[in-house]
């Protein structure tokens, strides 16, 4: 999938949720930042330390589990 410079934030959130789910990771606060629609920001939110460590591990492995 090509990354578009002006990616729709709602699509980006759903794509990220799917990718994280495939790795067994849930970011409960993952959402579109509606306060600044012109910036198209995605709010990743806060997570427990074990979830952050799991995310770091998956990223180090390149998503290959």
PDB file of C-alpha atoms in Angstrom:
ATOM      1  CA  UNK A   1       0.000   0.000   0.000  1.00  0.00           C
ATOM      2  CA  UNK A   2       1.419   3.399  -0.959  1.00  0.00           C
ATOM      3  CA  UNK A   3       1.443   6.024   1.744  1.00  0.00           C
ATOM      4  CA  UNK A   4      -0.345   9.137   0.576  1.00  0.00           C
ATOM      5  CA  UNK A   5       0.944  12.529   1.698  1.00  0.00           C
ATOM      6  CA  UNK A   6      -2.598  13.663   2.540  1.00  0.00           C
ATOM      7  CA  UNK A   7      -3.815  10.383   4.079  1.00  0.00           C
ATOM      8  CA  UNK A   8      -7.335  10.445   5.469  1.00  0.00           C
ATOM      9  CA  UNK A   9      -6.917  10.190   9.271  1.00  0.00           C
ATOM     10  CA  UNK A  10      -9.971   7.941   9.663  1.00  0.00           C
ATOM     11  CA  UNK A  11      -8.558   5.480   7.154  1.00  0.00           C
ATOM     12  CA  UNK A  12      -5.170   5.707   8.841  1.00  0.00           C
ATOM     13  CA  UNK A  13      -6.711   4.879  12.235  1.00  0.00           C
ATOM     14  CA  UNK A  14      -8.566   1.854  10.862  1.00  0.00           C
ATOM     15  CA  UNK A  15      -5.463   0.641   9.015  1.00  0.00           C
ATOM     16  CA  UNK A  16      -3.326   1.004  12.130  1.00  0.00           C
ATOM     17  CA  UNK A  17      -5.936  -0.715  14.313  1.00  0.00           C
ATOM     18  CA  UNK A  18      -5.965  -3.660  11.922  1.00  0.00           C
ATOM     19  CA  UNK A  19      -2.183  -3.926  11.814  1.00  0.00           C
ATOM     20  CA  UNK A  20      -1.882  -3.687  15.587  1.00  0.00           C
ATOM     21  CA  UNK A  21      -4.671  -6.219  16.074  1.00  0.00           C
ATOM     22  CA  UNK A  22      -2.790  -8.653  13.856  1.00  0.00           C
ATOM     23  CA  UNK A  23       0.140  -8.337  16.268  1.00  0.00           C
ATOM     24  CA  UNK A  24      -2.105  -8.787  19.306  1.00  0.00           C
ATOM     25  CA  UNK A  25      -1.846  -5.127  20.344  1.00  0.00           C
ATOM     26  CA  UNK A  26      -4.706  -2.792  21.244  1.00  0.00           C
ATOM     27  CA  UNK A  27      -4.244   0.941  21.774  1.00  0.00           C
ATOM     28  CA  UNK A  28      -7.485   1.848  23.595  1.00  0.00           C
ATOM     29  CA  UNK A  29      -7.169   5.574  22.913  1.00  0.00           C
ATOM     30  CA  UNK A  30      -6.316   5.286  19.208  1.00  0.00           C
ATOM     31  CA  UNK A  31      -8.547   7.801  17.409  1.00  0.00           C
ATOM     32  CA  UNK A  32      -8.658  10.745  15.048  1.00  0.00           C
ATOM     33  CA  UNK A  33      -7.778  14.039  16.753  1.00  0.00           C
ATOM     34  CA  UNK A  34     -10.929  16.012  15.991  1.00  0.00           C
ATOM     35  CA  UNK A  35      -9.573  19.212  17.588  1.00  0.00           C
ATOM     36  CA  UNK A  36      -7.345  19.950  14.582  1.00  0.00           C
ATOM     37  CA  UNK A  37      -9.017  18.522  11.466  1.00  0.00           C
ATOM     38  CA  UNK A  38      -6.857  20.539   9.070  1.00  0.00           C
ATOM     39  CA  UNK A  39      -3.721  18.839  10.469  1.00  0.00           C
ATOM     40  CA  UNK A  40      -5.168  15.325  10.003  1.00  0.00           C
ATOM     41  CA  UNK A  41      -3.658  14.122  13.283  1.00  0.00           C
ATOM     42  CA  UNK A  42      -4.059  10.655  14.758  1.00  0.00           C
ATOM     43  CA  UNK A  43      -4.162  10.399  18.545  1.00  0.00           C
ATOM     44  CA  UNK A  44      -2.243   7.330  19.698  1.00  0.00           C
ATOM     45  CA  UNK A  45      -3.109   7.894  23.362  1.00  0.00           C
ATOM     46  CA  UNK A  46      -1.636   6.370  26.476  1.00  0.00           C
ATOM     47  CA  UNK A  47      -0.939   2.686  27.034  1.00  0.00           C
ATOM     48  CA  UNK A  48       0.288   0.474  29.850  1.00  0.00           C
ATOM     49  CA  UNK A  49       4.023  -0.219  29.991  1.00  0.00           C
ATOM     50  CA  UNK A  50       3.545  -3.850  28.937  1.00  0.00           C
ATOM     51  CA  UNK A  51       1.679  -2.777  25.796  1.00  0.00           C
ATOM     52  CA  UNK A  52       4.400  -0.246  24.930  1.00  0.00           C
ATOM     53  CA  UNK A  53       7.050  -2.954  25.401  1.00  0.00           C
ATOM     54  CA  UNK A  54       5.082  -5.370  23.185  1.00  0.00           C
ATOM     55  CA  UNK A  55       4.727  -2.691  20.503  1.00  0.00           C
ATOM     56  CA  UNK A  56       8.466  -1.987  20.629  1.00  0.00           C
ATOM     57  CA  UNK A  57       9.195  -5.714  20.316  1.00  0.00           C
ATOM     58  CA  UNK A  58       6.929  -6.080  17.277  1.00  0.00           C
ATOM     59  CA  UNK A  59       8.499  -3.025  15.634  1.00  0.00           C
ATOM     60  CA  UNK A  60      12.020  -4.366  16.253  1.00  0.00           C
ATOM     61  CA  UNK A  61      11.048  -7.621  14.572  1.00  0.00           C
ATOM     62  CA  UNK A  62       9.527  -5.764  11.630  1.00  0.00           C
ATOM     63  CA  UNK A  63       6.058  -7.060  12.401  1.00  0.00           C
ATOM     64  CA  UNK A  64       7.144 -10.632  11.696  1.00  0.00           C
ATOM     65  CA  UNK A  65       5.789 -12.915  14.399  1.00  0.00           C
TER      66      UNK A  65
END
